[in-house]
Amino acid sequence: MSDKTTGGAGIGRRDFLKVTAAGAALLLPASVRAAAAEPRKGGILKLAMPYNPAALDPMTGRNLPDFNTLFCLYDALIDFDPDTLELKPGLAKAWKFTDPKTLVLDLVDGISFHDGSPLTPGVVKFNLDRYKSDKRSNVKPDLATVASVEVTGKSQVTLHLTKPNSGLPAILTNRAGLMVSMKSIQAAKGGNVDRAPVGTGPFTFVSWQDNDKITLTRNKTYWRGGGLPYLEGVELRIINELNTGARTVIAGETQLAFNMGVTQKLEADKIKGLVATASPALLFFGAHLNYAQGPMKDVRIRQALNWGINREEINQVIMHGLGEPSSFIMPKNFWATDPATFDYYSYDPGRAKKLLAEAGFANGITITSWGWPDQASMQRQELIVTQLAKVGIHVKLTAQSPVQVATQFYLQKHGDMYIAPSGGYPDPTQYYDALYAKDALLNAASIELPGYRALTDATSEAQTQDARKAAFAKLQRFTIEQAMELPQYISPGITIRSEKVQNFRFGLLQSPKFTEVWLAA
């Protein structure tokens, strides 16, 4: 589909796509790059993933790993190629901006939800209105520029915007574009379908045992046809410890494990019959800061944190050199990244101590931080704590599960810092707003620093490739100089799988889809 048809949502990606597509291909073994055999139908894909979902309603979930299940259950209005982020038809067979503030979606006819109810323009409007206004919605910032949604034909929906937003089609590939059965929501108490998901996706929900297993079965009337999906079902085992997850693949108890660490990849590389990959990804490991309260209100403290960590050492010790040390939240070769400020913060203990003294903490400061309890996370967190202690920043770390920490830090506003990975947003403006918009769940501060909104709006209002890149460069410099984040490195996406798993693509967003995955005999 041309850029004109998609409203320019893919503007500026071309150079990055060439780099990442080539890199992804080179990272795969020759046996995997070879032409695949004819897909085989049947079989249950058993996989291991580290995190229990927060919810299976796209609107109320909070964490990137939720998509491991969400993309099985739901289709989005607009789809994307996982390796390149190029947009392609989804529930909407076509889309276009008729003017900079009007986006028209033409829907595929005859699609039904798992409960048999039809996908209609009215149902699409219902979903988008719910995402915009429901008090439980975590995706309100994604649709902040949508003033209203109008049914304009028997298969057409029109989104009227308050201002131009050239990234909106890409945003509709994510949570805000996943369509949930209106019938199921209306039948649920309080509209709560967190644990009763009904979508149009390739698999239907069977059961969810917390911190144990999610079971899905094949949608036998899947609208895409062509025999899809090939799998008879998907069983997602929730295994928090990465080494344990990897061992299930080695032992043949599962066929796939993702969100793995470097240690697991290095071990799997030695074992015949396994494929371990480290592929390009839009994922950074860092720490979110609550800059609305406590010591993080002072930009000098936030800057001291950034000067006080040794990113090269973190990358070597934790990632065995496979990561990309970074002062920024996106990869250096990504189209929306300005290389000029990518390495803004080097390791400079003297500068960190000087900033602390200027802020009134010449004798050091104590801050509170949250983290995750698994072995790999603890190793990384302890290294960061050790590094910061050397410049006088003493971190009191509490490690709990991602769901518990999200509640404590984002919702209850406890703590100064949260050490965790983040990523998985198809449009860069959406990525920024997911972290820094006033109402964004990942913004524990719940405020926008002066100057942020004007710079961010400029990135979505720009209509050409050069204009968007220039706008993103200014926004990037602002967020880095204001030290709104504590990035450490950009991580590849690491997976381990049996050779029997065919046509699996982890993708730049590390949000896998299993519609076309199949199991060899």
Short mmCIF file of C-alpha atoms in Angstrom, two decimals:
data_model
loop_
_atom_site.label_atom_id
_atom_site.label_comp_id
_atom_site.label_asym_id
_atom_site.label_seq_id
_atom_site.Cartn_x
_atom_site.Cartn_y
_atom_site.Cartn_z
CA MET A 1 0.00 0.00 0.00
CA SER A 2 1.42 3.37 -0.96
CA ASP A 3 2.34 6.11 1.49
CA LYS A 4 -0.47 8.20 0.02
CA THR A 5 -3.03 5.52 0.80
CA THR A 6 -1.79 5.02 4.33
CA GLY A 7 -1.76 8.71 5.05
CA GLY A 8 2.01 8.84 5.36
CA ALA A 9 2.10 6.66 8.48
CA GLY A 10 5.29 4.99 7.27
CA ILE A 11 7.11 8.27 6.54
CA GLY A 12 10.82 8.11 7.14
CA ARG A 13 11.10 4.41 7.87
CA ARG A 14 12.83 3.41 4.62
CA ASP A 15 16.45 3.70 5.67
CA PHE A 16 15.79 1.99 8.98
CA LEU A 17 13.86 -0.81 7.34
CA LYS A 18 16.80 -1.68 5.10
CA VAL A 19 19.15 -1.87 8.07
CA THR A 20 16.87 -3.91 10.31
CA ALA A 21 15.71 -6.30 7.61
CA ALA A 22 19.28 -7.04 6.63
CA GLY A 23 20.35 -7.37 10.26
CA ALA A 24 17.51 -9.72 11.09
CA ALA A 25 18.38 -11.95 8.16
CA LEU A 26 22.05 -12.13 9.07
CA LEU A 27 21.27 -13.03 12.67
CA LEU A 28 19.40 -16.16 11.60
CA PRO A 29 21.20 -19.44 10.84
CA ALA A 30 21.35 -20.60 7.24
CA SER A 31 18.96 -23.47 7.92
CA VAL A 32 16.32 -20.99 9.06
CA ARG A 33 16.89 -18.62 6.13
CA ALA A 34 16.38 -21.46 3.66
CA ALA A 35 13.07 -21.72 1.87
CA ALA A 36 10.41 -23.14 4.14
CA ALA A 37 8.46 -26.26 3.36
CA GLU A 38 4.73 -26.33 2.79
CA PRO A 39 2.94 -25.31 6.04
CA ARG A 40 1.61 -28.21 8.06
CA LYS A 41 -1.70 -27.87 9.86
CA GLY A 42 -2.33 -29.01 13.41
CA GLY A 43 -0.42 -29.27 16.64
CA ILE A 44 -0.36 -27.25 19.84
CA LEU A 45 2.40 -24.68 20.14
CA LYS A 46 3.66 -24.74 23.71
CA LEU A 47 5.71 -21.73 24.67
CA ALA A 48 7.34 -20.21 27.73
CA MET A 49 7.10 -16.53 28.56
CA PRO A 50 8.38 -14.73 31.67
CA TYR A 51 5.44 -12.54 32.66
CA ASN A 52 1.84 -13.00 33.70
CA PRO A 53 -0.40 -10.58 31.76
CA ALA A 54 -1.91 -7.65 33.60
CA ALA A 55 -5.19 -8.13 31.72
CA LEU A 56 -6.48 -9.58 28.46
CA ASP A 57 -8.54 -6.51 27.62
CA PRO A 58 -6.39 -4.30 25.37
CA MET A 59 -7.74 -1.21 27.14
CA THR A 60 -6.69 -2.11 30.67
CA GLY A 61 -3.42 -3.99 30.20
CA ARG A 62 -0.18 -2.29 31.20
CA ASN A 63 2.80 -4.30 30.05
CA LEU A 64 4.47 -5.06 26.73
CA PRO A 65 4.39 -8.87 27.30
CA ASP A 66 0.58 -8.70 27.32
CA PHE A 67 0.85 -8.69 23.52
CA ASN A 68 2.12 -12.28 23.58
CA THR A 69 -1.52 -13.16 24.18
CA LEU A 70 -3.38 -10.11 22.84
CA PHE A 71 -2.29 -10.63 19.23
CA CYS A 72 -3.57 -14.21 19.42
CA LEU A 73 -7.02 -13.08 20.49
CA TYR A 74 -7.53 -9.79 18.69
CA ASP A 75 -6.98 -8.32 15.25
CA ALA A 76 -6.22 -4.63 14.82
CA LEU A 77 -7.83 -2.17 12.46
CA ILE A 78 -4.48 -1.86 10.70
CA ASP A 79 -1.84 -4.60 10.58
CA PHE A 80 1.95 -4.33 10.23
CA ASP A 81 4.92 -6.35 9.08
CA PRO A 82 6.74 -7.39 12.27
CA ASP A 83 10.22 -7.15 10.71
CA THR A 84 9.82 -3.71 9.12
CA LEU A 85 6.76 -2.02 10.73
CA GLU A 86 5.39 -1.38 7.24
CA LEU A 87 1.61 -0.95 7.55
CA LYS A 88 -0.74 -3.36 5.79
CA PRO A 89 -4.48 -4.08 5.79
CA GLY A 90 -6.08 -5.52 8.89
CA LEU A 91 -9.75 -5.27 9.84
CA ALA A 92 -9.61 -2.14 7.69
CA LYS A 93 -8.84 -3.12 4.11
CA ALA A 94 -7.92 0.48 3.25
CA TRP A 95 -7.40 3.84 4.94
CA LYS A 96 -6.57 7.38 3.92
CA PHE A 97 -6.39 10.93 5.17
CA THR A 98 -8.90 12.94 3.13
CA ASP A 99 -7.36 15.99 4.80
CA PRO A 100 -4.79 16.29 7.64
CA LYS A 101 -7.53 16.08 10.29
CA THR A 102 -9.78 13.39 8.78
CA LEU A 103 -8.89 9.67 8.61
CA VAL A 104 -11.27 7.33 6.78
CA LEU A 105 -11.21 3.56 7.38
CA ASP A 106 -12.88 1.10 5.00
CA LEU A 107 -13.61 -2.18 6.81
CA VAL A 108 -13.49 -5.74 5.54
CA ASP A 109 -17.04 -7.09 5.22
CA GLY A 110 -18.30 -10.24 6.90
CA ILE A 111 -15.98 -10.47 9.91
CA SER A 112 -17.36 -12.01 13.11
CA PHE A 113 -16.11 -12.06 16.68
CA HIS A 114 -15.51 -15.31 18.54
CA ASP A 115 -19.00 -15.03 20.05
CA GLY A 116 -20.57 -14.81 16.59
CA SER A 117 -21.44 -11.12 16.76
CA PRO A 118 -20.51 -9.09 13.65
CA LEU A 119 -17.80 -6.48 13.29
CA THR A 120 -19.63 -3.41 12.04
CA PRO A 121 -18.72 0.27 11.78
CA GLY A 122 -20.87 0.82 14.87
CA VAL A 123 -18.82 -1.71 16.83
CA VAL A 124 -15.60 0.02 15.74
CA LYS A 125 -17.00 3.35 16.90
CA PHE A 126 -18.05 1.74 20.20
CA ASN A 127 -14.51 0.42 20.77
CA LEU A 128 -12.76 3.69 19.93
CA ASP A 129 -15.19 5.70 22.08
CA ARG A 130 -14.64 3.24 24.94
CA TYR A 131 -10.86 3.55 24.63
CA LYS A 132 -11.18 7.34 24.71
CA SER A 133 -13.59 7.74 27.61
CA ASP A 134 -13.77 4.68 29.86
CA LYS A 135 -12.43 5.46 33.34
CA ARG A 136 -10.40 2.22 33.27
CA SER A 137 -8.77 2.96 29.93
CA ASN A 138 -4.98 3.03 29.79
CA VAL A 139 -4.91 4.04 26.11
CA LYS A 140 -6.55 7.47 26.27
CA PRO A 141 -3.29 9.25 25.26
CA ASP A 142 -3.11 7.13 22.09
CA LEU A 143 -6.39 8.65 20.87
CA ALA A 144 -5.99 12.11 22.36
CA THR A 145 -6.14 13.75 18.92
CA VAL A 146 -9.40 11.98 17.98
CA ALA A 147 -12.27 14.42 18.53
CA SER A 148 -15.03 12.08 17.36
CA VAL A 149 -15.71 8.85 15.50
CA GLU A 150 -18.46 8.76 12.88
CA VAL A 151 -20.08 5.89 10.99
CA THR A 152 -20.02 7.12 7.38
CA GLY A 153 -21.07 4.04 5.46
CA LYS A 154 -22.12 0.41 5.77
CA SER A 155 -18.43 -0.55 5.93
CA GLN A 156 -16.82 2.79 6.74
CA VAL A 157 -15.73 4.73 9.82
CA THR A 158 -14.34 8.27 9.83
CA LEU A 159 -12.11 9.66 12.58
CA HIS A 160 -12.26 13.43 13.01
CA LEU A 161 -9.14 14.84 14.64
CA THR A 162 -8.54 17.93 16.74
CA LYS A 163 -5.22 18.43 14.94
CA PRO A 164 -3.14 16.59 12.35
CA ASN A 165 -1.70 13.27 13.53
CA SER A 166 0.25 11.52 10.79
CA GLY A 167 1.15 8.67 13.13
CA LEU A 168 -2.45 7.65 13.86
CA PRO A 169 -2.60 4.72 11.38
CA ALA A 170 0.43 3.18 13.08
CA ILE A 171 -1.18 3.74 16.49
CA LEU A 172 -4.20 1.75 15.27
CA THR A 173 -1.97 -1.33 14.90
CA ASN A 174 -1.53 -1.34 18.68
CA ARG A 175 -3.87 -1.52 21.71
CA ALA A 176 -6.11 1.31 20.52
CA GLY A 177 -6.78 -0.54 17.26
CA LEU A 178 -7.61 -3.95 18.74
CA MET A 179 -11.32 -4.59 18.44
CA VAL A 180 -13.25 -6.27 21.27
CA SER A 181 -16.74 -7.76 20.96
CA MET A 182 -19.28 -5.09 21.92
CA LYS A 183 -21.69 -7.88 22.84
CA SER A 184 -19.23 -9.32 25.38
CA ILE A 185 -18.56 -5.92 26.96
CA GLN A 186 -22.24 -5.08 27.29
CA ALA A 187 -22.92 -8.48 28.89
CA ALA A 188 -20.05 -8.22 31.40
CA LYS A 189 -20.50 -6.71 34.84
CA GLY A 190 -19.24 -3.15 34.66
CA GLY A 191 -18.00 -3.88 31.13
CA ASN A 192 -15.03 -5.71 32.64
CA VAL A 193 -13.67 -8.28 30.17
CA ASP A 194 -10.14 -8.39 31.60
CA ARG A 195 -10.41 -12.15 32.02
CA ALA A 196 -13.04 -12.92 29.39
CA PRO A 197 -11.48 -11.77 26.10
CA VAL A 198 -13.52 -11.96 22.89
CA GLY A 199 -11.90 -10.71 19.70
CA THR A 200 -11.75 -11.58 16.01
CA GLY A 201 -8.24 -13.07 16.21
CA PRO A 202 -6.87 -16.42 15.04
CA PHE A 203 -7.30 -18.06 18.45
CA THR A 204 -10.10 -18.08 20.99
CA PHE A 205 -9.78 -17.99 24.75
CA VAL A 206 -10.11 -21.19 26.81
CA SER A 207 -8.62 -20.53 30.24
CA TRP A 208 -6.11 -18.49 32.26
CA GLN A 209 -4.49 -19.86 35.39
CA ASP A 210 -2.61 -16.99 37.00
CA ASN A 211 1.17 -17.29 36.87
CA ASP A 212 0.81 -20.75 35.36
CA LYS A 213 -0.78 -21.11 31.93
CA ILE A 214 -3.02 -19.50 29.32
CA THR A 215 -4.77 -21.88 26.92
CA LEU A 216 -6.09 -20.84 23.52
CA THR A 217 -7.68 -22.85 20.74
CA ARG A 218 -7.95 -22.38 16.99
CA ASN A 219 -10.62 -20.02 15.67
CA LYS A 220 -12.22 -22.39 13.18
CA THR A 221 -14.05 -19.58 11.38
CA TYR A 222 -11.13 -17.16 11.17
CA TRP A 223 -11.95 -14.45 8.65
CA ARG A 224 -8.61 -14.42 6.83
CA GLY A 225 -9.26 -17.87 5.34
CA GLY A 226 -6.55 -19.84 3.54
CA GLY A 227 -6.56 -22.43 6.29
CA LEU A 228 -5.27 -19.94 8.86
CA PRO A 229 -4.27 -20.33 11.57
CA TYR A 230 -2.25 -23.48 10.99
CA LEU A 231 -1.90 -24.36 14.67
CA GLU A 232 -4.68 -26.15 16.51
CA GLY A 233 -3.95 -24.10 19.59
CA VAL A 234 -1.43 -22.19 21.68
CA GLU A 235 -0.45 -22.94 25.26
CA LEU A 236 1.40 -20.07 26.95
CA ARG A 237 3.24 -21.20 30.05
CA ILE A 238 4.17 -18.40 32.46
CA ILE A 239 7.65 -19.06 33.83
CA ASN A 240 9.20 -16.08 35.57
CA GLU A 241 12.72 -17.49 35.81
CA LEU A 242 14.45 -17.23 32.43
CA ASN A 243 16.76 -20.21 32.96
CA THR A 244 13.78 -22.40 33.81
CA GLY A 245 11.93 -21.20 30.71
CA ALA A 246 14.91 -21.98 28.50
CA ARG A 247 15.28 -25.44 30.06
CA THR A 248 11.69 -26.30 29.11
CA VAL A 249 12.64 -25.87 25.46
CA ILE A 250 15.84 -27.87 25.91
CA ALA A 251 13.84 -30.67 27.56
CA GLY A 252 11.15 -30.61 24.87
CA GLU A 253 8.43 -29.56 27.31
CA THR A 254 7.86 -26.42 25.22
CA GLN A 255 8.93 -25.56 21.68
CA LEU A 256 9.55 -21.83 22.10
CA ALA A 257 10.71 -19.36 24.73
CA PHE A 258 10.97 -15.62 24.23
CA ASN A 259 11.91 -12.48 26.12
CA MET A 260 15.04 -14.46 26.98
CA GLY A 261 18.40 -13.08 28.13
CA VAL A 262 21.88 -13.37 26.68
CA THR A 263 22.87 -16.15 29.10
CA GLN A 264 20.07 -18.36 27.84
CA LYS A 265 21.02 -17.69 24.22
CA LEU A 266 24.67 -18.59 24.79
CA GLU A 267 23.64 -21.91 26.36
CA ALA A 268 21.10 -22.71 23.64
CA ASP A 269 23.69 -22.02 20.92
CA LYS A 270 25.51 -25.16 22.06
CA ILE A 271 22.53 -27.50 21.70
CA LYS A 272 21.70 -29.30 18.47
CA GLY A 273 18.09 -28.96 17.34
CA LEU A 274 17.58 -25.52 18.89
CA VAL A 275 17.55 -22.14 17.16
CA ALA A 276 18.58 -19.15 19.29
CA THR A 277 18.29 -15.68 17.75
CA ALA A 278 19.08 -12.12 18.80
CA SER A 279 17.17 -9.93 16.38
CA PRO A 280 16.78 -6.12 16.05
CA ALA A 281 14.15 -4.70 18.39
CA LEU A 282 12.60 -1.46 19.60
CA LEU A 283 13.29 -2.22 23.24
CA PHE A 284 15.36 -0.24 25.70
CA PHE A 285 16.41 -1.18 29.20
CA GLY A 286 16.38 1.78 31.53
CA ALA A 287 14.62 3.32 34.51
CA HIS A 288 11.47 5.42 34.63
CA LEU A 289 11.64 8.46 36.92
CA ASN A 290 8.86 10.17 38.87
CA TYR A 291 9.91 13.78 38.26
CA ALA A 292 6.83 15.26 39.94
CA GLN A 293 7.89 14.59 43.51
CA GLY A 294 10.88 14.04 45.77
CA PRO A 295 14.47 14.30 44.54
CA MET A 296 13.53 13.58 40.92
CA LYS A 297 11.87 17.00 40.67
CA ASP A 298 15.39 18.46 40.38
CA VAL A 299 16.77 18.05 36.86
CA ARG A 300 20.29 18.06 38.32
CA ILE A 301 19.55 14.87 40.24
CA ARG A 302 18.15 13.24 37.10
CA GLN A 303 21.19 14.34 35.12
CA ALA A 304 23.51 13.04 37.84
CA LEU A 305 21.88 9.63 37.49
CA ASN A 306 22.61 9.67 33.77
CA TRP A 307 26.24 10.76 34.17
CA GLY A 308 26.68 8.28 37.03
CA ILE A 309 26.05 4.97 35.25
CA ASN A 310 28.59 3.17 33.07
CA ARG A 311 26.55 1.97 30.11
CA GLU A 312 29.48 0.22 28.45
CA GLU A 313 30.11 -1.86 31.56
CA ILE A 314 26.40 -2.73 31.86
CA ASN A 315 26.33 -3.86 28.24
CA GLN A 316 29.44 -6.01 28.60
CA VAL A 317 28.51 -7.59 31.94
CA ILE A 318 24.78 -8.07 31.35
CA MET A 319 24.53 -8.36 27.56
CA HIS A 320 27.97 -9.79 26.69
CA GLY A 321 28.30 -6.87 24.28
CA LEU A 322 25.14 -7.69 22.28
CA GLY A 323 23.26 -4.56 23.38
CA GLU A 324 23.65 -0.98 22.17
CA PRO A 325 24.68 1.39 25.02
CA SER A 326 22.44 4.42 24.76
CA SER A 327 21.38 7.69 26.36
CA PHE A 328 18.15 7.44 24.37
CA ILE A 329 15.09 5.20 24.22
CA MET A 330 15.29 4.15 20.54
CA PRO A 331 17.99 2.45 18.43
CA LYS A 332 20.61 4.63 16.77
CA ASN A 333 19.65 3.46 13.27
CA PHE A 334 15.93 4.00 13.78
CA TRP A 335 14.54 6.59 11.37
CA ALA A 336 13.24 8.86 14.17
CA THR A 337 16.54 8.88 16.12
CA ASP A 338 19.01 11.76 15.84
CA PRO A 339 22.57 10.35 16.23
CA ALA A 340 23.76 13.78 17.44
CA THR A 341 22.38 13.27 20.96
CA PHE A 342 22.21 9.47 21.08
CA ASP A 343 25.41 9.28 23.18
CA TYR A 344 24.78 12.52 25.09
CA TYR A 345 25.65 11.06 28.52
CA SER A 346 29.02 9.36 28.89
CA TYR A 347 30.24 7.87 32.15
CA ASP A 348 31.48 10.88 34.14
CA PRO A 349 31.46 10.31 37.95
CA GLY A 350 33.01 13.72 38.59
CA ARG A 351 30.25 15.50 36.73
CA ALA A 352 27.60 13.44 38.54
CA LYS A 353 29.08 14.37 41.95
CA LYS A 354 29.29 18.05 40.96
CA LEU A 355 25.60 18.10 40.01
CA LEU A 356 24.66 16.44 43.31
CA ALA A 357 26.63 19.09 45.21
CA GLU A 358 24.93 21.87 43.24
CA ALA A 359 21.57 20.35 44.18
CA GLY A 360 22.54 20.41 47.86
CA PHE A 361 23.66 16.79 48.27
CA ALA A 362 27.44 17.02 48.44
CA ASN A 363 27.43 14.14 50.94
CA GLY A 364 25.22 11.95 48.81
CA ILE A 365 21.52 11.20 48.43
CA THR A 366 19.24 8.22 48.96
CA ILE A 367 16.51 7.37 46.44
CA THR A 368 13.98 4.56 46.39
CA SER A 369 13.58 2.27 43.40
CA TRP A 370 11.47 -0.64 42.25
CA GLY A 371 12.72 -3.56 40.18
CA TRP A 372 11.90 -7.13 39.14
CA PRO A 373 12.84 -10.24 41.16
CA ASP A 374 14.02 -12.66 38.45
CA GLN A 375 17.69 -13.56 38.35
CA ALA A 376 18.58 -11.63 35.18
CA SER A 377 16.82 -8.48 36.38
CA MET A 378 18.46 -8.66 39.79
CA GLN A 379 21.91 -8.95 38.25
CA ARG A 380 21.35 -5.85 36.14
CA GLN A 381 19.72 -3.90 38.96
CA GLU A 382 22.49 -4.71 41.43
CA LEU A 383 25.14 -3.54 38.97
CA ILE A 384 23.30 -0.22 38.50
CA VAL A 385 22.91 0.20 42.26
CA THR A 386 26.65 -0.44 42.71
CA GLN A 387 27.62 2.05 40.01
CA LEU A 388 25.41 4.81 41.39
CA ALA A 389 26.70 4.28 44.93
CA LYS A 390 30.17 5.24 43.70
CA VAL A 391 28.94 8.76 42.86
CA GLY A 392 26.96 9.19 46.07
CA ILE A 393 23.52 8.07 44.88
CA HIS A 394 22.36 5.33 47.25
CA VAL A 395 19.47 3.29 45.88
CA LYS A 396 17.06 1.42 48.16
CA LEU A 397 15.80 -1.29 45.81
CA THR A 398 12.57 -3.29 46.27
CA ALA A 399 12.00 -6.14 43.81
CA GLN A 400 8.49 -7.39 43.08
CA SER A 401 6.58 -8.83 40.11
CA PRO A 402 5.93 -6.47 37.16
CA VAL A 403 2.20 -6.30 37.96
CA GLN A 404 2.84 -5.44 41.62
CA VAL A 405 5.46 -2.83 40.75
CA ALA A 406 3.26 -1.21 38.13
CA THR A 407 0.55 -0.72 40.74
CA GLN A 408 2.95 0.66 43.32
CA PHE A 409 4.90 3.02 41.06
CA TYR A 410 2.51 4.12 38.32
CA LEU A 411 -0.82 4.08 40.13
CA GLN A 412 0.00 4.69 43.80
CA LYS A 413 3.03 6.93 43.05
CA HIS A 414 5.33 5.19 45.51
CA GLY A 415 9.06 5.47 44.88
CA ASP A 416 11.43 7.66 42.87
CA MET A 417 12.48 5.22 40.16
CA TYR A 418 11.46 1.97 38.44
CA ILE A 419 14.17 -0.06 36.69
CA ALA A 420 12.52 -1.90 33.81
CA PRO A 421 12.52 -2.38 30.04
CA SER A 422 10.08 -0.56 27.80
CA GLY A 423 9.20 -0.42 24.12
CA GLY A 424 6.84 -1.90 21.58
CA TYR A 425 5.19 1.19 20.08
CA PRO A 426 4.85 1.32 16.29
CA ASP A 427 4.83 5.11 15.93
CA PRO A 428 7.56 7.26 17.59
CA THR A 429 5.13 9.97 18.70
CA GLN A 430 3.03 7.30 20.39
CA TYR A 431 6.22 5.96 22.00
CA TYR A 432 7.05 9.36 23.50
CA ASP A 433 3.51 9.95 24.71
CA ALA A 434 3.30 6.46 26.23
CA LEU A 435 6.19 7.51 28.46
CA TYR A 436 5.71 11.24 28.97
CA ALA A 437 2.14 12.34 28.21
CA LYS A 438 0.29 13.67 31.26
CA ASP A 439 -2.28 10.87 31.28
CA ALA A 440 0.08 8.08 30.17
CA LEU A 441 0.16 5.08 32.48
CA LEU A 442 3.96 4.85 32.23
CA ASN A 443 4.31 8.46 33.39
CA ALA A 444 4.25 8.09 37.16
CA ALA A 445 4.66 11.87 37.45
CA SER A 446 1.30 12.49 35.73
CA ILE A 447 2.60 15.86 34.53
CA GLU A 448 4.20 17.15 31.35
CA LEU A 449 7.38 19.19 31.67
CA PRO A 450 7.07 22.70 30.19
CA GLY A 451 7.86 22.61 26.48
CA TYR A 452 7.20 18.90 25.99
CA ARG A 453 3.73 19.17 24.44
CA ALA A 454 4.61 21.70 21.75
CA LEU A 455 7.60 19.64 20.64
CA THR A 456 5.60 16.41 20.59
CA ASP A 457 2.70 17.92 18.69
CA ALA A 458 5.13 19.09 16.03
CA THR A 459 6.15 15.47 15.34
CA SER A 460 2.59 14.41 14.53
CA GLU A 461 1.63 17.57 12.69
CA ALA A 462 4.56 17.30 10.25
CA GLN A 463 3.48 15.84 6.92
CA THR A 464 6.81 15.07 5.22
CA GLN A 465 9.69 12.77 6.02
CA ASP A 466 12.23 15.55 6.52
CA ALA A 467 9.85 17.59 8.66
CA ARG A 468 9.09 14.67 10.98
CA LYS A 469 12.76 13.78 11.38
CA ALA A 470 13.64 17.37 12.23
CA ALA A 471 10.81 17.57 14.76
CA PHE A 472 11.87 14.30 16.41
CA ALA A 473 15.47 15.56 16.70
CA LYS A 474 14.29 18.56 18.73
CA LEU A 475 12.06 16.40 20.93
CA GLN A 476 14.84 13.89 21.49
CA ARG A 477 17.27 16.61 22.62
CA PHE A 478 14.66 18.01 25.02
CA THR A 479 13.91 14.68 26.72
CA ILE A 480 17.61 13.84 27.02
CA GLU A 481 18.69 17.24 28.35
CA GLN A 482 15.80 17.13 30.83
CA ALA A 483 16.91 13.60 31.79
CA MET A 484 13.33 12.37 31.75
CA GLU A 485 14.56 8.78 31.62
CA LEU A 486 17.60 6.73 32.65
CA PRO A 487 18.33 4.60 29.55
CA GLN A 488 21.09 2.02 29.72
CA TYR A 489 21.06 0.06 26.45
CA ILE A 490 18.96 -0.96 23.48
CA SER A 491 18.36 -4.69 23.64
CA PRO A 492 17.92 -7.22 20.85
CA GLY A 493 14.95 -9.55 21.01
CA ILE A 494 16.17 -12.97 22.12
CA THR A 495 14.26 -16.18 21.47
CA ILE A 496 15.00 -19.89 21.74
CA ARG A 497 12.99 -22.42 19.81
CA SER A 498 12.87 -25.94 18.49
CA GLU A 499 13.70 -26.36 14.79
CA LYS A 500 10.16 -27.68 14.43
CA VAL A 501 8.72 -24.19 14.94
CA GLN A 502 8.41 -22.72 11.47
CA ASN A 503 7.72 -19.17 10.26
CA PHE A 504 8.08 -17.56 13.70
CA ARG A 505 9.00 -13.87 13.65
CA PHE A 506 9.63 -11.98 16.88
CA GLY A 507 9.83 -8.61 15.12
CA LEU A 508 10.99 -5.14 16.04
CA LEU A 509 8.23 -4.70 18.61
CA GLN A 510 8.86 -8.09 20.27
CA SER A 511 5.12 -8.69 20.05
CA PRO A 512 4.82 -12.02 18.23
CA LYS A 513 1.92 -13.18 16.11
CA PHE A 514 1.21 -16.89 15.60
CA THR A 515 -1.34 -16.75 12.78
CA GLU A 516 1.07 -18.23 10.22
CA VAL A 517 3.33 -20.22 12.56
CA TRP A 518 3.31 -23.98 12.05
CA LEU A 519 4.98 -27.07 13.50
CA ALA A 520 7.06 -29.41 11.37
CA ALA A 521 6.54 -33.14 11.88
#
